Coordinates of C-alpha atoms and ligand atoms in Angstrom, one line a residue:
M1 CA -21.1 -11.9 25.8
N2 CA -20.4 -8.6 23.8
K3 CA -22.1 -8.7 20.4
I4 CA -20.0 -7.4 17.5
V5 CA -21.6 -4.8 15.7
S6 CA -20.2 -4.6 13.0
K7 CA -16.8 -5.5 11.4
E8 CA -13.5 -4.1 8.5
H9 CA -10.8 -5.6 7.1
F10 CA -7.7 -3.7 6.9
S11 CA -5.2 -5.9 5.5
A12 CA -5.6 -9.6 4.8
N13 CA -4.7 -10.6 8.4
V14 CA -5.9 -6.3 10.3
V15 CA -9.6 -7.0 11.1
K16 CA -11.7 -3.6 12.5
L17 CA -14.1 -4.8 15.3
E18 CA -16.8 -2.5 16.8
V19 CA -18.1 -4.4 19.8
E20 CA -21.4 -3.2 22.2
A21 CA -19.4 -2.3 25.9
P22 CA -21.0 0.8 27.3
L23 CA -19.4 0.7 30.5
I24 CA -16.2 0.7 29.0
A25 CA -16.8 3.2 26.3
R26 CA -18.1 5.5 29.4
S27 CA -15.0 5.0 31.2
R28 CA -11.8 4.0 29.1
K29 CA -9.1 6.4 28.2
A30 CA -6.3 6.8 25.4
G31 CA -4.1 4.1 26.4
H32 CA -6.9 1.5 27.9
F33 CA -6.9 -2.1 26.9
V34 CA -9.3 -5.3 27.5
I35 CA -8.6 -8.5 27.5
V36 CA -10.6 -10.5 25.5
K37 CA -11.4 -14.5 25.1
V38 CA -13.1 -16.3 22.3
G39 CA -14.9 -19.9 23.5
K40 CA -15.4 -21.0 26.9
T41 CA -11.3 -22.8 27.0
G42 CA -9.7 -20.0 24.6
E43 CA -6.8 -17.9 25.2
R44 CA -7.2 -14.5 26.6
I45 CA -5.9 -11.8 24.3
P46 CA -5.0 -8.3 24.9
L47 CA -6.2 -5.4 22.7
T48 CA -5.6 -2.0 23.3
I49 CA -9.4 -0.4 23.0
A50 CA -8.5 2.1 19.7
A51 CA -11.9 4.3 19.6
A52 CA -15.2 4.7 21.7
D53 CA -18.6 5.8 20.8
T54 CA -20.6 7.0 24.4
E55 CA -23.7 6.9 22.0
K56 CA -23.5 3.7 21.1
G57 CA -21.7 2.2 23.4
T58 CA -18.9 0.4 21.3
I59 CA -15.0 0.3 21.0
T60 CA -13.2 -0.6 18.6
L61 CA -10.5 -3.2 18.4
V62 CA -8.1 -3.9 15.5
I63 CA -6.9 -7.6 15.4
Q64 CA -4.3 -8.8 13.4
T65 CA -4.4 -12.5 13.2
V66 CA -0.9 -13.8 15.1
G67 CA -2.0 -17.0 16.0
E68 CA -5.1 -19.6 16.8
S69 CA -7.3 -17.4 18.9
S70 CA -6.5 -13.9 17.1
R71 CA -7.6 -16.2 13.9
K72 CA -11.0 -17.3 16.1
L73 CA -11.3 -13.4 17.4
C74 CA -10.7 -12.3 13.4
E75 CA -13.3 -14.9 12.4
L76 CA -15.8 -13.6 14.0
N77 CA -18.7 -11.4 12.0
E78 CA -21.3 -8.9 12.9
G79 CA -23.3 -10.4 14.4
D80 CA -21.4 -12.6 16.6
Y81 CA -20.7 -12.3 20.2
I82 CA -17.5 -12.6 21.9
T83 CA -17.4 -14.8 25.3
D84 CA -15.5 -12.7 27.5
L85 CA -14.6 -8.6 27.5
V86 CA -12.9 -7.6 30.5
G87 CA -11.8 -3.7 30.7
P88 CA -10.3 -1.2 30.8
L89 CA -6.9 -2.3 32.2
G90 CA -4.0 -0.7 32.1
Q91 CA -2.6 2.5 33.7
A92 CA -4.6 5.6 31.0
T93 CA -1.5 7.4 29.2
H94 CA -0.6 10.8 30.6
I95 CA -1.5 13.6 28.3
E96 CA -0.1 17.5 28.4
K97 CA 1.1 20.1 26.4
V98 CA 4.7 19.7 26.1
G99 CA 5.4 20.9 23.0
T100 CA 6.2 18.9 19.6
V101 CA 5.1 15.3 20.1
V102 CA 6.2 12.5 17.9
C103 CA 4.0 9.1 17.5
A104 CA 5.6 6.8 15.8
G105 CA 3.4 3.3 15.1
G106 CA 4.2 0.1 13.3
G107 CA 1.8 -1.9 11.8
V108 CA -1.0 -2.4 14.4
G109 CA 0.5 -0.6 16.8
C110 CA -1.1 2.2 15.2
A111 CA -4.4 1.4 16.0
P112 CA -3.4 2.1 19.6
L113 CA -1.9 5.2 18.8
L114 CA -4.9 6.7 17.1
P115 CA -6.1 7.3 20.6
I116 CA -2.9 9.1 22.2
V117 CA -2.8 10.9 18.9
E118 CA -6.3 12.5 19.1
A119 CA -5.3 12.9 23.3
M120 CA -2.4 14.9 22.3
H121 CA -3.6 16.6 19.9
K122 CA -6.3 18.1 22.0
A123 CA -4.0 18.8 24.5
G124 CA -2.2 21.7 22.4
N125 CA 0.6 19.9 21.4
R126 CA 2.0 19.8 17.9
V127 CA 1.7 16.0 16.9
I128 CA 3.7 14.3 14.1
V129 CA 2.7 10.6 12.9
V130 CA 4.9 8.4 11.7
L131 CA 3.2 5.2 10.4
A132 CA 5.1 2.2 8.9
A133 CA 4.3 -0.7 7.1
R134 CA 6.1 -3.1 5.7
S135 CA 4.4 -2.6 2.6
K136 CA 1.9 -0.6 1.4
D137 CA -1.3 -2.8 2.2
L138 CA -0.5 -2.4 5.1
V139 CA -0.6 0.9 6.5
I140 CA -3.8 1.7 8.2
L141 CA -5.9 4.2 9.8
E142 CA -3.7 7.2 8.1
E143 CA -6.6 9.1 7.0
Q144 CA -8.0 9.3 10.9
M145 CA -4.3 10.2 12.1
K146 CA -4.3 13.1 9.5
A147 CA -7.7 14.5 10.7
N148 CA -6.2 14.4 14.5
S149 CA -2.7 15.6 13.5
D150 CA -0.5 18.7 12.1
E151 CA 1.7 15.8 10.0
V152 CA 1.7 12.5 9.0
I153 CA 4.4 10.4 7.5
V154 CA 3.9 7.3 6.2
M155 CA 7.2 4.8 5.9
T156 CA 7.8 1.5 4.0
D157 CA 10.1 -0.9 4.3
D158 CA 9.6 -2.0 0.3
G159 CA 8.8 2.0 -0.4
S160 CA 5.8 0.8 -2.1
Y161 CA 3.8 4.2 -0.9
G162 CA 5.3 7.1 1.6
K163 CA 8.6 6.7 2.0
K164 CA 11.3 3.8 1.7
G165 CA 12.7 3.1 5.0
L166 CA 11.9 2.2 8.6
V167 CA 9.7 4.0 11.4
T168 CA 13.5 5.7 12.6
N169 CA 14.2 6.5 9.7
G170 CA 11.4 9.4 9.4
I171 CA 11.3 10.2 12.9
E172 CA 15.0 11.0 12.6
E173 CA 14.2 13.4 9.8
V174 CA 11.7 15.3 12.0
I175 CA 14.4 15.3 14.7
N176 CA 16.6 17.1 11.9
R177 CA 14.6 19.6 11.2
E178 CA 12.6 20.6 14.5
E179 CA 12.8 20.0 17.9
V180 CA 11.2 17.4 19.5
N181 CA 9.7 17.0 23.3
L182 CA 8.3 13.8 23.2
C183 CA 8.4 10.6 21.3
V184 CA 4.8 8.0 21.8
T185 CA 5.6 4.7 20.0
I186 CA 4.1 1.3 19.7
G187 CA 4.3 -1.6 17.6
P188 CA 7.0 -4.8 17.5
A189 CA 9.2 -4.8 20.3
I190 CA 12.3 -5.0 17.9
M191 CA 10.8 -1.4 16.3
M192 CA 10.4 0.1 19.8
K193 CA 14.4 -0.7 20.7
F194 CA 15.3 0.5 17.9
V195 CA 13.0 3.6 18.7
S196 CA 14.3 3.9 22.2
L197 CA 18.2 3.5 20.8
L198 CA 17.1 7.1 18.4
T199 CA 15.8 9.2 20.8
K200 CA 17.8 8.1 23.8
K201 CA 21.3 9.1 21.1
Y202 CA 19.3 12.8 21.2
N203 CA 17.6 12.5 24.5
I204 CA 14.2 12.9 23.7
P205 CA 11.8 11.7 26.2
T206 CA 9.8 8.5 24.8
V207 CA 7.0 6.2 25.9
A208 CA 7.1 2.7 24.8
S209 CA 4.0 0.7 24.5
L210 CA 4.1 -2.6 26.0
N211 CA 2.7 -5.4 24.6
T212 CA 3.5 -9.0 26.3
I213 CA 1.5 -11.6 26.6
M214 CA -0.9 -11.8 29.3
V215 CA -3.1 -13.9 31.2
D216 CA -5.7 -12.8 33.7
G217 CA -4.7 -9.1 33.7
T218 CA -4.5 -8.1 37.5
G219 CA -1.2 -8.4 38.3
M220 CA -1.5 -12.2 39.9
C221 CA 0.1 -14.6 36.9
G222 CA 3.4 -13.1 36.1
A223 CA 3.1 -13.2 31.7
C224 CA 3.9 -9.5 31.2
R225 CA 6.4 -9.5 33.6
V226 CA 9.1 -6.8 32.1
S227 CA 11.8 -5.2 33.5
I228 CA 12.0 -1.9 33.7
G229 CA 15.0 0.1 35.1
G230 CA 15.8 -3.2 36.3
K231 CA 12.7 -2.9 38.7
T232 CA 10.4 -5.7 37.5
K233 CA 7.2 -4.4 36.6
F234 CA 3.9 -5.7 35.0
V235 CA 2.4 -4.6 32.2
C236 CA -1.3 -5.4 33.0
V237 CA -1.4 -3.0 35.5
D238 CA 1.5 -0.6 35.3
G239 CA 1.5 -0.1 32.1
P240 CA 0.8 -1.2 29.4
E241 CA 3.3 2.1 29.2
F242 CA 6.8 3.1 30.1
D243 CA 9.7 4.7 30.0
A244 CA 11.2 3.5 27.0
H245 CA 15.0 4.3 27.7
Q246 CA 14.2 2.1 31.0
V247 CA 12.6 -0.5 29.5
D248 CA 14.9 -3.8 29.0
F249 CA 13.5 -4.8 25.4
D250 CA 16.0 -7.6 25.0
E251 CA 14.7 -9.1 27.9
M252 CA 10.6 -9.0 26.6
I253 CA 11.4 -10.1 22.9
M254 CA 13.8 -13.3 24.5
R255 CA 10.1 -13.4 26.3
L256 CA 7.7 -13.3 23.7
G257 CA 10.0 -15.2 21.7
A258 CA 9.4 -17.9 23.9
Y259 CA 5.9 -18.2 22.4
N260 CA 6.2 -17.4 19.6
G261 CA 10.0 -17.8 17.3
L262 CA 10.0 -13.3 18.0
G263 CA 13.1 -13.3 19.8
K264 CA 15.1 -15.6 18.0
K265 CA 18.2 -14.8 16.3
Ligands
FES1 FE1 -0.8 -11.8 35.0 FE2 -0.2 -8.9 34.1 S1 -1.5 -10.7 32.8 S2 0.1 -10.2 35.8

């Protein structure tokens, strides 16, 4: 059981929880995730660790309400307990100094992007963040991104904040004005697909952090199966980050759609 020590609403359906998990706080690295369960029979939800405080022994999770299980998690309050929390899982992000890194996040994907932005910046890279959301009220973590990068470009679909356009418009603006050595993207699968197509056109190495369905988180159940360069990989043990240009996003979107309708036309 892990106690929730603070709760904050980022927007109507996005919540930030700070949870007691001292061992995970100490050992987690950028890119790691946890699997949480609310209630004995609850579904297991994979969540990337957005931040950790080793002194307080807490980790920060950012959750978007997309179904019954995430709704239950978002309804918990300060002082409540999460039934099960397992981690850190997955492979940590490969961090090195490569030059200029564009970090592109969409919606709630901006939360797991934050530790990567921090680590890339600390490693001495010039880091440009492109934050994308449907509208102003869905833009999250802008201040934290600003504090840990060289520049933040905000894109909104409806133009209610920042520049009007998609995440790919923001990335292309950067590509057109300076050399980009690496792109890291986290967001909805369809968004990452189009980021990948764009950067492939410009030959820019790109890493995508995949957010598939997960059940056991140990490589046994196959729920998180994806095709990378024609080979089967498991996001929970081999990922969550992969060479975006090798990911079969269409297959991933179709498999996600089998659960929530996202993959349907
Ligand atoms: Fe079961 Fe990855 S979650 S194999």
